[in-house]
Short mmCIF file of C-alpha atoms and ligand atoms in Angstrom, two decimals:
data_model
loop_
_atom_site.label_atom_id
_atom_site.label_comp_id
_atom_site.label_asym_id
_atom_site.label_seq_id
_atom_site.Cartn_x
_atom_site.Cartn_y
_atom_site.Cartn_z
CA MET F 1 83.80 -55.04 5.01
CA ILE F 2 82.43 -54.52 0.66
CA ASP F 3 80.90 -51.53 1.52
CA HIS F 4 81.81 -49.47 -2.00
CA LEU F 5 79.02 -50.37 -4.16
CA PRO F 6 79.81 -52.71 -5.84
CA LEU F 7 77.48 -54.10 -8.85
CA GLY F 8 76.40 -57.36 -10.01
CA VAL F 9 73.03 -59.94 -10.70
CA PHE F 10 72.01 -62.02 -8.67
CA ARG F 11 69.06 -64.89 -8.41
CA HIS F 12 66.24 -64.92 -5.99
CA ALA F 13 63.04 -67.07 -6.35
CA GLY F 14 62.53 -68.01 -9.24
CA THR F 15 64.01 -64.10 -10.50
CA THR F 16 66.76 -62.63 -12.35
CA ARG F 17 67.97 -58.92 -11.00
CA CYS F 18 70.72 -56.89 -10.48
CA ALA F 19 72.40 -56.05 -7.63
CA ALA F 20 74.70 -53.43 -5.64
CA ARG F 21 76.62 -54.79 -2.90
CA TRP F 22 76.25 -53.63 1.13
CA GLY F 23 78.09 -55.63 3.81
CA ASP F 24 76.43 -58.36 3.98
CA ASP F 25 73.81 -57.57 1.94
CA LEU F 26 72.32 -56.58 -1.73
CA ILE F 27 70.35 -53.78 -2.77
CA ASP F 28 68.06 -54.61 -4.72
CA LEU F 29 68.42 -52.14 -8.07
CA HIS F 30 65.08 -54.06 -9.69
CA GLU F 31 62.68 -52.91 -6.47
CA ALA F 32 64.52 -49.52 -5.40
CA GLY F 33 63.82 -48.35 -9.40
CA LEU F 34 67.73 -47.82 -10.38
CA LEU F 35 68.44 -51.00 -12.18
CA THR F 36 65.32 -52.61 -13.81
CA ALA F 37 66.31 -54.89 -15.98
CA PRO F 38 67.77 -58.70 -15.31
CA THR F 39 71.65 -57.87 -16.58
CA LEU F 40 73.50 -55.32 -16.02
CA ARG F 41 73.98 -55.37 -20.48
CA GLU F 42 71.98 -51.68 -21.36
CA PHE F 43 74.13 -50.42 -17.93
CA LEU F 44 77.24 -51.97 -19.21
CA ALA F 45 76.78 -50.14 -22.05
CA ALA F 46 75.72 -46.45 -21.94
CA GLY F 47 78.30 -45.87 -20.69
CA SER F 48 80.25 -43.18 -18.58
CA GLN F 49 77.14 -40.47 -18.11
CA THR F 50 75.00 -43.16 -16.35
CA TRP F 51 77.23 -44.79 -14.99
CA SER F 52 78.00 -41.19 -13.04
CA ARG F 53 74.24 -41.13 -12.68
CA VAL F 54 73.42 -44.19 -10.87
CA ARG F 55 76.87 -44.27 -8.90
CA GLU F 56 75.29 -41.01 -7.26
CA GLU F 57 72.12 -42.39 -7.00
CA LEU F 58 73.26 -44.79 -5.28
CA LEU F 59 75.49 -43.00 -3.20
CA ASN F 60 72.53 -41.15 -1.92
CA LEU F 61 70.11 -43.84 -1.13
CA VAL F 62 72.24 -45.84 1.43
CA GLY F 63 71.74 -42.41 3.14
CA GLN F 64 68.66 -42.60 3.51
CA ASP F 65 66.14 -44.47 5.98
CA SER F 66 64.78 -46.03 3.34
CA LEU F 67 67.43 -47.59 2.40
CA SER F 68 66.07 -50.59 4.62
CA ARG F 69 63.50 -51.90 2.78
CA PHE F 70 65.35 -52.45 -1.01
CA LEU F 71 68.44 -54.69 1.22
CA VAL F 72 68.38 -58.46 0.99
CA PRO F 73 70.96 -60.67 3.08
CA LEU F 74 73.51 -62.11 0.81
CA ALA F 75 73.04 -65.42 2.46
CA GLU F 76 69.62 -65.63 1.17
CA VAL F 77 70.33 -65.89 -3.15
CA GLU F 78 72.63 -67.29 -5.75
CA LEU F 79 75.09 -64.82 -7.06
CA VAL F 80 75.27 -65.21 -11.51
CA LEU F 81 77.97 -64.26 -13.34
CA PRO F 82 77.66 -60.59 -13.51
CA PHE F 83 77.72 -60.62 -16.79
CA GLU F 84 77.79 -61.69 -20.45
CA VAL F 85 81.53 -62.23 -21.73
CA ALA F 86 81.94 -61.12 -24.89
CA ASP F 87 85.51 -62.05 -25.54
CA TYR F 88 87.75 -62.63 -23.13
CA VAL F 89 91.63 -61.38 -23.04
CA ASP F 90 94.39 -61.87 -21.23
CA PHE F 91 97.66 -60.80 -20.83
CA TYR F 92 101.08 -61.12 -19.59
CA SER F 93 102.08 -57.89 -17.99
CA SER F 94 104.42 -58.57 -14.52
CA GLU F 95 107.61 -58.03 -15.11
CA HIS F 96 108.57 -60.16 -12.50
CA HIS F 97 106.14 -63.57 -13.49
CA ALA F 98 107.35 -63.22 -17.07
CA ALA F 99 110.56 -63.70 -15.37
CA ASN F 100 110.48 -66.68 -13.15
CA VAL F 101 108.14 -68.25 -15.99
CA GLY F 102 110.91 -67.31 -18.60
CA LYS F 103 113.88 -68.82 -15.64
CA ILE F 104 111.79 -72.74 -14.98
CA PHE F 105 110.10 -73.59 -18.27
CA ARG F 106 113.14 -72.04 -20.46
CA PRO F 107 116.39 -72.41 -18.40
CA GLY F 108 119.56 -71.79 -19.53
CA GLN F 109 117.58 -69.05 -21.78
CA PRO F 110 116.82 -65.01 -20.99
CA PRO F 111 113.50 -65.57 -19.32
CA ILE F 112 112.85 -61.92 -20.62
CA LEU F 113 111.90 -62.18 -24.24
CA PRO F 114 113.26 -59.16 -26.69
CA ASN F 115 109.55 -58.44 -27.62
CA TRP F 116 107.78 -58.26 -24.04
CA ARG F 117 108.77 -54.65 -23.38
CA HIS F 118 107.77 -53.77 -26.81
CA LEU F 119 103.95 -54.70 -26.53
CA PRO F 120 101.82 -55.75 -23.73
CA ILE F 121 101.46 -60.34 -24.81
CA GLY F 122 98.47 -61.64 -24.51
CA TYR F 123 96.05 -64.25 -26.07
CA HIS F 124 92.60 -65.16 -26.73
CA GLY F 125 90.94 -67.28 -23.84
CA ARG F 126 87.81 -68.77 -24.01
CA ALA F 127 84.82 -66.87 -23.04
CA GLY F 128 82.35 -69.42 -22.61
CA THR F 129 83.76 -70.82 -19.86
CA VAL F 130 84.55 -67.66 -17.53
CA VAL F 131 82.35 -68.83 -14.38
CA THR F 132 81.67 -67.20 -11.52
CA SER F 133 83.24 -67.81 -8.34
CA GLY F 134 82.87 -70.75 -5.62
CA THR F 135 81.41 -72.89 -9.38
CA PRO F 136 84.21 -76.58 -8.68
CA VAL F 137 86.66 -76.33 -10.71
CA VAL F 138 86.78 -79.99 -12.46
CA ARG F 139 90.59 -80.82 -12.91
CA PRO F 140 91.14 -80.96 -16.96
CA SER F 141 93.13 -84.32 -18.92
CA GLY F 142 95.01 -83.86 -21.97
CA LEU F 143 98.17 -85.44 -23.65
CA LEU F 144 100.47 -83.99 -20.79
CA GLY F 145 104.11 -85.01 -23.00
CA ALA F 146 104.01 -87.31 -26.41
CA ASP F 147 103.64 -90.40 -24.38
CA ALA F 148 101.47 -89.80 -21.61
CA VAL F 149 97.35 -88.66 -21.80
CA GLY F 150 95.21 -88.13 -18.62
CA PRO F 151 94.31 -86.37 -15.70
CA CYS F 152 96.71 -82.42 -14.84
CA ARG F 153 99.15 -82.82 -11.97
CA ARG F 154 100.27 -79.51 -12.45
CA LEU F 155 97.41 -77.41 -11.83
CA ASP F 156 97.82 -74.38 -10.37
CA ILE F 157 95.98 -70.43 -10.08
CA GLU F 158 96.98 -67.87 -11.37
CA ALA F 159 95.91 -64.27 -9.55
CA GLU F 160 94.69 -61.58 -11.37
CA VAL F 161 92.56 -58.21 -12.33
CA GLY F 162 90.19 -58.31 -14.86
CA PHE F 163 88.54 -55.25 -16.43
CA VAL F 164 84.89 -55.22 -17.80
CA VAL F 165 84.59 -53.19 -20.84
CA GLY F 166 80.95 -51.49 -21.27
CA VAL F 167 80.95 -49.36 -24.15
CA PRO F 168 81.86 -50.54 -27.60
CA SER F 169 84.12 -49.58 -29.86
CA ARG F 170 84.06 -49.38 -34.13
CA MET F 171 85.81 -51.60 -36.58
CA GLY F 172 88.86 -49.85 -37.69
CA VAL F 173 89.34 -47.41 -35.19
CA PRO F 174 91.26 -47.93 -32.55
CA VAL F 175 90.44 -46.29 -28.74
CA PRO F 176 93.03 -44.36 -27.42
CA VAL F 177 94.57 -44.84 -24.10
CA SER F 178 93.21 -41.94 -23.26
CA ASP F 179 89.69 -43.07 -24.28
CA PHE F 180 90.04 -46.25 -20.83
CA ALA F 181 87.76 -44.34 -18.50
CA GLU F 182 84.93 -44.41 -21.37
CA HIS F 183 85.10 -48.01 -22.43
CA VAL F 184 85.58 -49.83 -19.05
CA PHE F 185 83.42 -50.28 -16.25
CA GLY F 186 84.82 -50.93 -13.96
CA VAL F 187 87.55 -54.50 -12.45
CA VAL F 188 86.49 -57.71 -11.09
CA LEU F 189 89.35 -60.44 -9.38
CA LEU F 190 89.90 -63.62 -11.28
CA ASN F 191 91.64 -66.66 -11.64
CA ASP F 192 92.71 -68.17 -14.87
CA TRP F 193 93.10 -71.64 -13.78
CA SER F 194 96.33 -72.84 -14.88
CA ALA F 195 97.35 -76.78 -16.22
CA ARG F 196 101.10 -76.27 -15.96
CA ASP F 197 101.65 -80.28 -17.60
CA ILE F 198 99.13 -79.18 -21.02
CA GLN F 199 100.53 -76.15 -21.29
CA ALA F 200 104.07 -77.03 -21.46
CA PHE F 201 103.50 -79.86 -24.31
CA GLU F 202 101.29 -77.38 -26.31
CA TYR F 203 102.56 -73.98 -26.02
CA GLN F 204 104.78 -73.83 -28.40
CA PRO F 205 105.01 -71.88 -31.41
CA LEU F 206 100.91 -70.17 -30.63
CA GLY F 207 100.96 -69.50 -27.10
CA PRO F 208 98.13 -70.92 -24.36
CA PHE F 209 95.09 -73.02 -25.70
CA LEU F 210 93.75 -76.14 -23.52
CA GLY F 211 95.73 -75.12 -20.53
CA LYS F 212 93.73 -72.57 -19.82
CA SER F 213 89.93 -73.09 -21.63
CA PHE F 214 88.95 -75.19 -19.23
CA ALA F 215 88.04 -72.87 -16.69
CA THR F 216 88.26 -69.26 -15.58
CA SER F 217 86.68 -67.78 -12.23
CA ILE F 218 86.21 -64.54 -11.79
CA SER F 219 84.33 -62.47 -8.55
CA PRO F 220 80.91 -61.94 -8.70
CA TRP F 221 80.93 -58.53 -8.18
CA ILE F 222 82.12 -55.45 -10.64
CA THR F 223 83.98 -52.81 -8.64
CA PRO F 224 84.03 -49.36 -10.74
CA LEU F 225 86.99 -47.58 -11.50
CA SER F 226 85.22 -44.41 -9.77
CA ALA F 227 85.01 -46.17 -6.65
CA LEU F 228 88.64 -46.71 -6.92
CA SER F 229 90.23 -42.76 -7.71
CA ALA F 230 91.89 -42.93 -5.08
CA ALA F 231 93.80 -45.95 -5.74
CA TRP F 232 96.48 -45.24 -9.35
CA VAL F 233 99.89 -44.65 -8.75
CA PRO F 234 102.29 -44.10 -10.90
CA ALA F 235 103.43 -47.59 -12.81
CA PRO F 236 106.96 -48.83 -13.03
CA VAL F 237 109.20 -46.95 -15.27
CA GLN F 238 108.87 -48.69 -18.92
CA ASP F 239 112.53 -48.55 -20.43
CA PRO F 240 113.05 -48.25 -23.71
CA PRO F 241 110.27 -46.25 -24.76
CA VAL F 242 107.29 -47.57 -26.09
CA ALA F 243 105.45 -46.65 -29.30
CA GLY F 244 103.51 -43.74 -29.72
CA HIS F 245 99.99 -45.27 -28.88
CA LEU F 246 101.33 -46.79 -26.32
CA ALA F 247 102.61 -44.09 -24.42
CA ASP F 248 100.51 -42.83 -21.51
CA ASP F 249 100.61 -39.39 -19.44
CA PRO F 250 100.80 -40.39 -16.95
CA HIS F 251 101.38 -43.89 -16.55
CA LEU F 252 99.21 -44.72 -13.89
CA GLY F 253 98.64 -48.51 -12.41
CA LEU F 254 95.57 -49.55 -9.56
CA ASP F 255 97.86 -49.81 -5.86
CA LEU F 256 95.09 -53.27 -5.31
CA ARG F 257 97.20 -55.59 -3.10
CA ILE F 258 95.89 -59.66 -3.41
CA THR F 259 95.94 -61.91 -1.07
CA VAL F 260 95.85 -65.65 -2.47
CA THR F 261 94.35 -67.71 0.45
CA TRP F 262 95.17 -71.57 -0.12
CA ASN F 263 92.50 -74.14 1.67
CA GLY F 264 92.97 -70.89 4.63
CA VAL F 265 95.84 -69.76 4.37
CA GLU F 266 97.42 -66.93 3.07
CA VAL F 267 100.46 -68.01 1.01
CA SER F 268 100.98 -64.82 -0.75
CA ARG F 269 100.33 -60.88 -0.96
CA PRO F 270 100.32 -60.08 -4.86
CA PRO F 271 101.29 -56.32 -5.67
CA PHE F 272 99.58 -54.93 -8.83
CA ALA F 273 100.66 -51.50 -8.45
CA GLN F 274 104.14 -53.37 -9.30
CA MET F 275 102.30 -54.43 -13.15
CA TYR F 276 104.88 -53.14 -15.84
CA TRP F 277 101.97 -52.57 -18.47
CA THR F 278 98.64 -50.69 -17.77
CA PRO F 279 95.18 -51.89 -18.27
CA ALA F 280 95.06 -49.08 -20.40
CA GLN F 281 98.27 -49.41 -23.06
CA GLN F 282 96.26 -53.13 -22.58
CA LEU F 283 93.14 -51.70 -23.93
CA ALA F 284 95.24 -49.74 -26.55
CA HIS F 285 97.18 -52.19 -27.62
CA MET F 286 94.26 -55.26 -27.71
CA THR F 287 92.78 -52.22 -30.83
CA SER F 288 95.29 -51.10 -32.18
CA ASN F 289 95.34 -53.12 -35.04
CA GLY F 290 91.17 -52.10 -35.58
CA ALA F 291 89.89 -55.08 -32.89
CA SER F 292 86.62 -53.88 -31.60
CA LEU F 293 85.17 -53.85 -28.31
CA ARG F 294 82.22 -55.43 -27.71
CA THR F 295 79.90 -55.16 -24.49
CA GLY F 296 81.21 -57.93 -21.80
CA ASP F 297 84.24 -58.45 -23.09
CA LEU F 298 86.48 -59.29 -20.61
CA PHE F 299 90.56 -58.51 -20.61
CA ALA F 300 93.17 -59.52 -17.42
CA SER F 301 96.15 -58.61 -16.26
CA GLY F 302 98.20 -61.60 -16.94
CA THR F 303 99.05 -63.40 -13.36
CA VAL F 304 100.13 -60.91 -10.78
CA SER F 305 103.70 -61.59 -9.57
CA GLY F 306 105.40 -59.32 -6.75
CA PRO F 307 109.68 -59.62 -6.76
CA ASP F 308 109.68 -62.12 -3.44
CA ARG F 309 108.47 -65.41 -3.05
CA ASP F 310 105.37 -64.48 -0.89
CA GLN F 311 104.55 -62.29 -3.69
CA VAL F 312 103.45 -64.02 -6.64
CA GLY F 313 100.58 -64.85 -8.38
CA SER F 314 100.86 -68.92 -9.51
CA PHE F 315 101.15 -72.19 -7.19
CA LEU F 316 104.15 -72.33 -10.26
CA GLU F 317 107.03 -69.28 -8.69
CA LEU F 318 105.24 -69.75 -5.16
CA THR F 319 107.03 -73.49 -5.53
CA TRP F 320 109.26 -73.10 -7.96
CA GLY F 321 108.13 -75.19 -10.81
CA GLY F 322 107.33 -77.78 -8.19
CA ALA F 323 110.97 -78.06 -7.09
CA GLU F 324 110.08 -76.42 -3.51
CA PRO F 325 106.71 -77.44 -2.14
CA ILE F 326 104.98 -75.22 1.06
CA THR F 327 103.94 -76.30 4.29
CA LEU F 328 100.25 -75.92 4.57
CA ASN F 329 98.63 -77.38 7.39
CA GLY F 330 101.95 -79.67 7.85
CA THR F 331 102.16 -81.18 4.64
CA GLY F 332 104.24 -81.08 1.38
CA ARG F 333 102.35 -78.88 -1.09
CA THR F 334 103.03 -78.23 -4.78
CA PHE F 335 99.62 -78.03 -7.11
CA LEU F 336 96.66 -78.19 -6.63
CA GLU F 337 94.88 -81.65 -5.34
CA ASP F 338 91.06 -82.22 -5.94
CA GLY F 339 88.80 -80.60 -3.06
CA ASP F 340 91.67 -77.34 -2.47
CA THR F 341 89.65 -74.51 -2.46
CA VAL F 342 91.52 -71.26 -3.07
CA VAL F 343 90.57 -67.81 -2.49
CA LEU F 344 91.50 -64.41 -4.12
CA SER F 345 90.91 -61.32 -2.81
CA ALA F 346 92.10 -58.29 -2.26
CA ARG F 347 92.14 -54.06 -1.14
CA ALA F 348 92.70 -51.17 -2.56
CA PRO F 349 93.38 -47.96 -0.87
CA GLY F 350 89.98 -45.41 -1.13
CA PRO F 351 88.81 -41.68 -1.17
CA ASP F 352 90.07 -40.72 2.79
CA GLY F 353 91.67 -42.85 4.36
CA THR F 354 89.25 -45.83 4.27
CA ILE F 355 89.50 -49.26 2.37
CA VAL F 356 87.96 -50.73 -0.70
CA GLU F 357 87.73 -54.35 -0.58
CA LEU F 358 86.82 -56.18 -4.01
CA GLY F 359 84.24 -59.41 -3.79
CA THR F 360 86.55 -61.53 -3.73
CA VAL F 361 86.42 -65.54 -6.30
CA SER F 362 87.05 -68.72 -4.47
CA GLY F 363 87.02 -72.03 -6.63
CA THR F 364 87.14 -75.53 -5.66
CA ILE F 365 88.97 -78.48 -7.65
CA VAL F 366 87.27 -81.35 -8.21
CA GLY F 367 87.89 -84.91 -9.27
CA ARG F 368 86.45 -86.19 -12.41
CA1 LIG D 401 97.41 -66.07 -17.16
#
């Protein structure tokens, strides 16, 4: 039951409006007089006082009889991208994922490169191809090696958590780790679809490009950080100690328990609490050179993988580079085939023993 009032945008009868999720319904925030603009942009940019005020009004509304006047069944609407993505950055902050990928892509070499423990590694992704849950993902084609061009044969997922920036920052002025909650409104689940064969041939020395940029899916509901206040837990101890501008005290991550479902079968449960670099450190790092934030910036955690095989956030790791197929509905499988559907869901501890269930992100592969 998704009842922590995440925010999104829906289309219905030719109009676009902001909404809050309430179980199998949404609350039409235009009808309720809470958010009357057709996008969340103005609200996201307004900052924490406005975020708190609107949330309090929403929490008040759901306790009143008048709520029913503003409810619309989810089945009657189309959910659209919840915000216009400004810049999109993707990090690489799971130690287990980085070690696994290092072993698979660079066998015989140290799996974690020397700089990895000193800064959260990241790259700039493609904002214009971030799509909402349910959008079909067309199998990319490209250079798969020196003599091979064609459709990707090793199409994969990456289970991640995305952070949505509301309040912009000034160019030239770094955002300190302590200002994280002043800029970041909330989180989405994110699937960073990855073409492993394209990626493996192109990624050195500048990093991911066409192996990633064809599609990134996010959940249609943004969970406000204020709904996750009970989910902060100590993040893994960092050794060696990090540079001063990356030192966050307290050093906290979010206890989001992700589930990866492939064609209806649960195949993995990545634990977000085990991420080595925290979202506050990621935000501080990406602005530490003076790069500014814009409303709608999206930064993703990087693939979430735990230490065990059934906790990994990619099929590259789940099948160890395709060498160890898993059995799915009676068939041995490695990477994604046309028609496959992957759904990411997540739960987190809520206040007073409750559970916060995040909005899911789903995508189905189609051939070209
Ligand atoms: Ca990624």
